[in-house]
Amino acid sequence: MDNVKLSNDKRKVIILNQTKLPNTEEYLTVEKAEDMFDAIYYLKVRGAPAIGIFAAYSIYCLSQTISEQNYDGFLGRFVEYAEYLNSSRPTAVNLSWALERMKWVVLNNKNHSINEIVDLLEAEAEKIQEEDINTCYNISKYGLTLVKDGDGILTHCNAGPLATSRYGTALGPVFLGKEQGIHFHVFVDETRPLLQGARLTAYELMQADIDATLICDNMAGMVMKNGWVQACFVGCDRIAANGDTANKIGTSSVAVLAKYYGIPFYVMGPTSTIDMDCPTGAEIEIELRDGGEITADYYEKPMAPGGIKCYNPAFDVTDHELITGIVTEHGICRAPYTKSLFEIMKKESRI
Ligand code: MRU
């Protein structure tokens, strides 16, 4: 199933509403800038690569609504829309990365008509999505070399096809392995407070008939101690130049536990998630979200006393020293990450 796609008339974006899974498969059609902003903010579309793909299609649709037909007027409105969409969530760099790519199309084609620029924007958005499919396939291929048939893999949050297009990143090796007759047992952290593991990862794995066990986040240490986990695979939202990695809140606790129990901890992500302008994790902006996500959402009634103070960071940063390897579409980076990430980004021609 496509989690992000253009409508037939190419003026709207259709998404699988991830907030309704696993109980309802609801597709939403979004057309207005505010609805696009909300779709990202409320995690109807989520996962770093999927957010980037959605933003690219969204800005393409919005560019068709810009009435100014002179270049400067068009560019001005385009940038306003791009900045607005970009302000919906701060941590996943893929959002600004995709919008920047789309902006470059406008900047590099100043001598074309507005209609031609809009057509080029459509092509670029499609390219971003197509590239993501290949990227995820390659990450899956490299990831598969890190584990063997029968291994237990622990994952946190959701970095599967729903968060990307096809395969996913952290779940990619598991899906690719299944195609090749290599089987794993996946331990799925439920991932409080928004339950991406319980709702989305468990759903994806069950749909693909992959052996999976759901655990609460605080059970990860127990399954590691029991010897059931041979590797941890997680996704990422922003990787700093030194390898420090922002991912869903709770990821860094998994990495600390993995280190204690001597289990390799791998981060899987496309080079579009590497931010060479961000020297260390300390510079990564961490999204803070409403406390109601902890106390009330996904419960029939609030399960904490009204008025309790809440601290609800959506992501945390895993120190590069806890990361065994960073798996990209161009290969596996190992410490020292400052050097290996630089080399991989040279292949990508982004530095
Ligand atoms: O808040 P979310 O659900 O968008 O957070 C998603 C994650 O943390 C994923 O692990 C990450 O985006 C990688 S998705 C391939």
XYZ file of C-alpha atoms and ligand atoms in Angstrom:
366
model
C 0.000 0.000 0.000
C 1.186 3.542 -0.743
C 1.272 5.616 2.423
C 1.854 8.869 0.493
C 0.737 9.554 -3.074
C -0.622 12.233 -5.381
C -4.323 12.318 -6.223
C -5.312 11.537 -9.823
C -5.814 15.239 -10.610
C -2.342 15.890 -9.067
C -3.622 18.758 -6.919
C -3.889 16.938 -3.578
C -1.869 14.517 -1.512
C -3.376 11.264 -0.269
C -2.005 9.707 2.917
C -2.747 6.653 4.977
C -3.740 8.177 8.330
C -1.209 6.574 10.689
C -3.003 7.825 13.809
C -5.885 5.433 13.044
C -3.797 2.300 12.659
C -3.986 -0.579 13.433
C -7.774 -0.539 13.799
C -8.779 1.478 10.742
C -7.131 1.914 7.353
C -8.274 5.449 6.590
C -6.961 7.462 3.655
C -6.985 11.253 3.950
C -6.886 13.690 1.051
C -5.192 16.977 1.889
C -5.260 20.089 -0.246
C -4.851 23.174 1.948
C -1.555 24.278 3.482
C -3.050 24.186 7.006
C -4.192 20.581 6.547
C -0.750 19.629 5.265
C 0.839 21.269 8.323
C -1.589 19.420 10.620
C -0.991 16.091 8.891
C 2.688 16.345 9.822
C 2.186 17.933 13.246
C -0.405 15.370 14.376
C 1.638 12.451 12.947
C -1.006 11.420 10.419
C 2.032 11.079 8.225
C 5.193 10.345 10.182
C 8.666 8.834 10.038
C 11.484 11.028 8.758
C 11.605 9.877 5.087
C 7.786 9.797 4.737
C 7.550 13.335 6.106
C 10.073 14.475 3.474
C 8.167 12.766 0.641
C 4.871 14.196 1.858
C 6.350 17.711 2.122
C 7.688 17.464 -1.446
C 4.282 16.489 -2.871
C 2.580 19.098 -0.681
C 4.740 21.987 -1.859
C 4.223 20.821 -5.455
C 0.427 20.937 -4.947
C 0.625 24.321 -3.241
C 2.812 25.700 -6.031
C -0.077 25.036 -8.446
C -2.281 27.360 -6.389
C 0.104 30.330 -6.521
C -1.591 33.013 -8.614
C 1.516 35.205 -9.144
C 2.817 34.392 -12.602
C 5.962 36.528 -12.420
C 9.058 34.696 -11.163
C 9.784 36.813 -8.079
C 6.168 36.799 -6.935
C 5.998 33.013 -7.419
C 9.268 32.445 -5.573
C 8.125 34.639 -2.667
C 4.895 32.664 -2.178
C 6.731 29.358 -2.663
C 9.226 30.206 0.085
C 6.401 31.257 2.435
C 4.661 27.906 1.946
C 7.929 25.990 2.333
C 8.797 27.796 5.578
C 5.311 27.182 6.910
C 5.448 23.434 6.210
C 8.983 23.278 7.578
C 7.841 24.725 10.901
C 5.478 21.787 11.544
C 8.120 19.560 13.198
C 11.727 20.499 14.018
C 13.732 17.332 14.570
C 13.573 15.185 11.405
C 15.966 16.826 8.964
C 14.319 15.091 5.979
C 11.549 17.693 6.104
C 13.827 20.677 5.474
C 16.025 18.554 3.184
C 13.104 17.728 0.852
C 11.771 21.301 0.885
C 15.272 22.632 0.109
C 15.516 20.242 -2.858
C 12.192 21.525 -4.125
C 13.300 25.146 -3.641
C 16.439 24.500 -5.671
C 14.233 23.459 -8.592
C 12.614 26.892 -8.494
C 15.940 28.721 -8.057
C 17.723 26.788 -10.818
C 15.014 27.317 -13.427
C 14.499 31.043 -13.284
C 14.519 31.270 -17.087
C 11.559 28.862 -17.414
C 7.861 29.750 -17.360
C 5.968 29.219 -14.098
C 4.056 26.326 -15.711
C 7.316 24.648 -16.625
C 8.698 25.166 -13.105
C 5.576 23.576 -11.633
C 6.046 20.550 -13.931
C 9.665 20.291 -12.810
C 8.518 20.384 -9.181
C 6.256 17.402 -9.799
C 9.158 15.490 -11.349
C 11.405 16.321 -8.380
C 8.818 15.158 -5.819
C 8.412 11.883 -7.717
C 12.184 11.512 -7.841
C 12.453 11.988 -4.065
C 9.939 9.181 -3.551
C 11.534 6.856 -6.116
C 14.994 7.443 -4.669
C 13.646 6.551 -1.238
C 12.530 3.134 -2.495
C 16.040 2.358 -3.796
C 17.636 3.861 -0.717
C 15.583 1.678 1.630
C 16.352 -1.395 -0.468
C 20.094 -0.723 -0.222
C 19.936 -0.019 3.524
C 18.058 -3.319 3.907
C 20.724 -5.138 1.902
C 23.574 -3.779 4.030
C 21.589 -4.329 7.224
C 21.003 -7.950 6.327
C 24.775 -8.609 6.386
C 24.809 -7.749 10.120
C 22.565 -10.568 11.300
C 22.042 -14.271 10.672
C 19.079 -16.577 10.270
C 17.248 -17.077 13.560
C 18.582 -13.952 15.296
C 16.454 -11.859 17.628
C 16.274 -8.184 16.685
C 14.949 -5.481 18.971
C 13.498 -2.340 17.421
C 12.083 0.885 18.830
C 9.368 3.106 17.308
C 8.505 2.472 13.664
C 11.038 2.581 10.862
C 9.218 0.316 8.434
C 7.426 0.889 5.121
C 4.879 3.208 6.772
C 7.676 5.590 7.710
C 9.276 5.477 4.249
C 8.266 3.976 0.926
C 8.627 0.156 0.796
C 10.922 -1.951 3.058
C 11.672 0.823 5.552
C 15.048 1.376 7.166
C 15.399 -0.450 10.506
C 12.770 -3.029 9.506
C 14.110 -3.296 5.949
C 16.550 -6.157 6.652
C 13.730 -8.127 8.283
C 11.412 -7.746 5.265
C 14.217 -8.380 2.771
C 15.360 -11.393 4.823
C 11.855 -12.840 4.687
C 11.904 -12.550 0.859
C 15.169 -14.497 0.853
C 14.047 -17.171 3.312
C 16.065 -15.714 6.218
C 13.939 -15.452 9.352
C 14.281 -13.279 12.423
C 12.366 -12.843 15.619
C 11.572 -9.179 16.224
C 11.040 -7.681 19.681
C 8.903 -4.580 19.270
C 9.137 -1.844 21.913
C 5.636 -0.412 22.271
C 7.189 3.110 22.215
C 5.389 5.312 24.696
C 3.640 7.712 24.510
C 2.311 7.501 20.937
C 2.787 3.748 20.599
C 4.357 3.677 17.146
C 5.799 0.255 17.989
C 2.558 -1.300 19.232
C 0.317 0.290 16.627
C 2.508 0.445 13.521
C 5.541 -1.847 13.756
C 3.494 -4.723 15.187
C 0.895 -4.156 12.456
C 3.448 -4.128 9.633
C 5.234 -7.229 10.900
C 2.026 -9.180 11.396
C 0.775 -8.219 7.931
C 4.025 -9.602 6.518
C 3.726 -12.750 8.661
C 6.991 -12.039 10.486
C 7.588 -13.547 13.926
C 7.214 -10.637 16.378
C 6.702 -10.096 20.102
C 5.433 -6.836 21.560
C 7.030 -5.622 24.794
C 6.605 -2.505 26.921
C 9.594 -0.181 26.654
C 10.714 -1.052 30.178
C 11.000 -4.753 29.272
C 13.852 -4.287 26.791
C 16.505 -4.935 29.448
C 14.802 -8.175 30.457
C 14.697 -9.662 26.943
C 18.325 -8.626 26.427
C 19.362 -10.243 29.697
C 17.525 -13.413 28.668
C 19.825 -13.628 25.646
C 16.988 -13.245 23.161
C 18.371 -10.211 21.305
C 21.382 -10.448 18.981
C 21.095 -6.930 17.523
C 19.167 -3.669 17.934
C 18.005 -1.927 14.742
C 16.564 1.574 14.988
C 15.797 4.403 12.582
C 16.843 8.031 12.905
C 15.530 11.558 12.482
C 18.801 13.490 12.363
C 22.387 12.281 12.498
C 24.956 14.895 13.487
C 28.391 15.024 11.824
C 29.967 13.199 14.798
C 27.433 10.336 14.662
C 25.214 11.460 17.559
C 21.723 10.430 16.477
C 18.271 11.797 17.264
C 15.512 9.207 17.126
C 12.264 8.494 18.945
C 12.347 9.102 22.681
C 13.614 5.997 24.445
C 16.123 5.055 21.755
C 19.102 6.171 23.823
C 17.943 3.997 26.766
C 17.892 0.995 24.411
C 21.439 1.862 23.305
C 22.676 2.085 26.907
C 21.119 -1.306 27.705
C 22.576 -2.838 24.540
C 26.038 -1.622 25.513
C 25.656 -3.120 28.997
C 24.594 -6.490 27.607
C 27.182 -6.463 24.799
C 24.603 -6.370 21.997
C 25.415 -4.441 18.789
C 23.273 -1.341 18.300
C 22.763 -0.187 14.704
C 21.188 3.002 13.399
C 19.715 2.710 9.899
C 18.986 5.752 7.822
C 19.320 7.388 4.434
C 22.019 9.989 3.839
C 19.168 12.537 3.691
C 18.976 12.124 7.481
C 22.645 13.042 7.965
C 23.075 16.708 8.805
C 26.702 17.691 8.260
C 25.830 21.268 9.331
C 25.041 19.953 12.782
C 28.373 19.175 14.510
C 27.032 17.182 17.492
C 23.780 16.003 19.034
C 23.811 18.987 21.379
C 22.806 21.196 18.441
C 19.792 19.062 17.435
C 16.487 20.702 18.267
C 14.300 18.256 20.179
C 10.568 18.574 19.624
C 8.546 19.009 22.830
C 4.940 17.870 22.588
C 1.761 18.223 24.580
C 1.566 16.379 27.907
C -1.874 15.058 26.934
C -0.054 12.517 24.785
C 1.275 10.963 28.010
C -1.832 11.254 30.163
C -4.799 10.890 27.848
C -4.225 9.998 24.201
C -4.854 6.338 23.437
C -6.662 5.872 26.764
C -10.432 5.830 27.117
C -10.157 8.166 30.097
C -7.155 10.189 31.301
C -4.944 7.846 33.329
C -3.125 10.484 35.367
C -4.516 13.119 37.718
C -5.630 16.251 35.894
C -3.146 19.102 36.130
C -0.061 16.903 36.617
C 3.026 18.499 35.031
C 4.362 16.527 32.072
C 7.642 16.566 30.190
C 7.165 15.093 26.738
C 10.204 15.242 24.437
C 9.426 13.395 21.204
C 13.053 12.412 20.555
C 16.331 11.856 22.342
C 19.916 11.795 21.186
C 21.964 8.609 21.315
C 25.617 9.324 21.905
C 27.795 8.155 18.993
C 29.882 6.084 21.427
C 26.899 3.786 21.940
C 26.383 3.169 18.210
C 28.033 0.101 16.653
C 27.357 1.224 13.086
C 25.275 3.592 10.973
C 23.797 1.811 7.960
C 23.176 4.020 4.917
C 22.294 3.319 1.290
C 26.009 3.650 0.430
C 27.331 1.297 3.081
C 27.949 0.937 6.804
C 29.726 3.738 8.677
C 31.780 2.838 11.725
C 33.593 4.962 14.295
C 35.216 7.395 14.004
C 31.991 8.772 12.546
C 33.346 12.237 11.829
C 35.522 10.535 9.199
C 33.180 7.778 7.954
C 30.141 10.057 7.636
C 32.252 12.617 5.775
C 33.381 9.909 3.324
C 29.823 8.675 2.751
C 28.520 12.194 2.177
C 31.257 12.736 -0.400
C 29.805 9.754 -2.321
C 26.444 11.492 -2.117
C 28.149 14.678 -3.422
C 26.572 16.706 -0.658
C 29.923 18.077 0.561
O 7.532 10.948 15.867
P 7.736 9.983 14.748
O 6.800 8.824 14.799
O 7.739 10.673 13.395
O 9.210 9.415 14.976
C 9.727 8.523 14.037
C 11.023 7.938 14.391
O 11.612 8.245 15.392
C 11.620 6.984 13.391
O 12.439 6.049 14.017
C 12.462 7.765 12.367
O 11.742 8.829 11.830
C 12.954 6.898 11.272
S 11.698 6.400 10.145
C 12.482 5.501 8.929
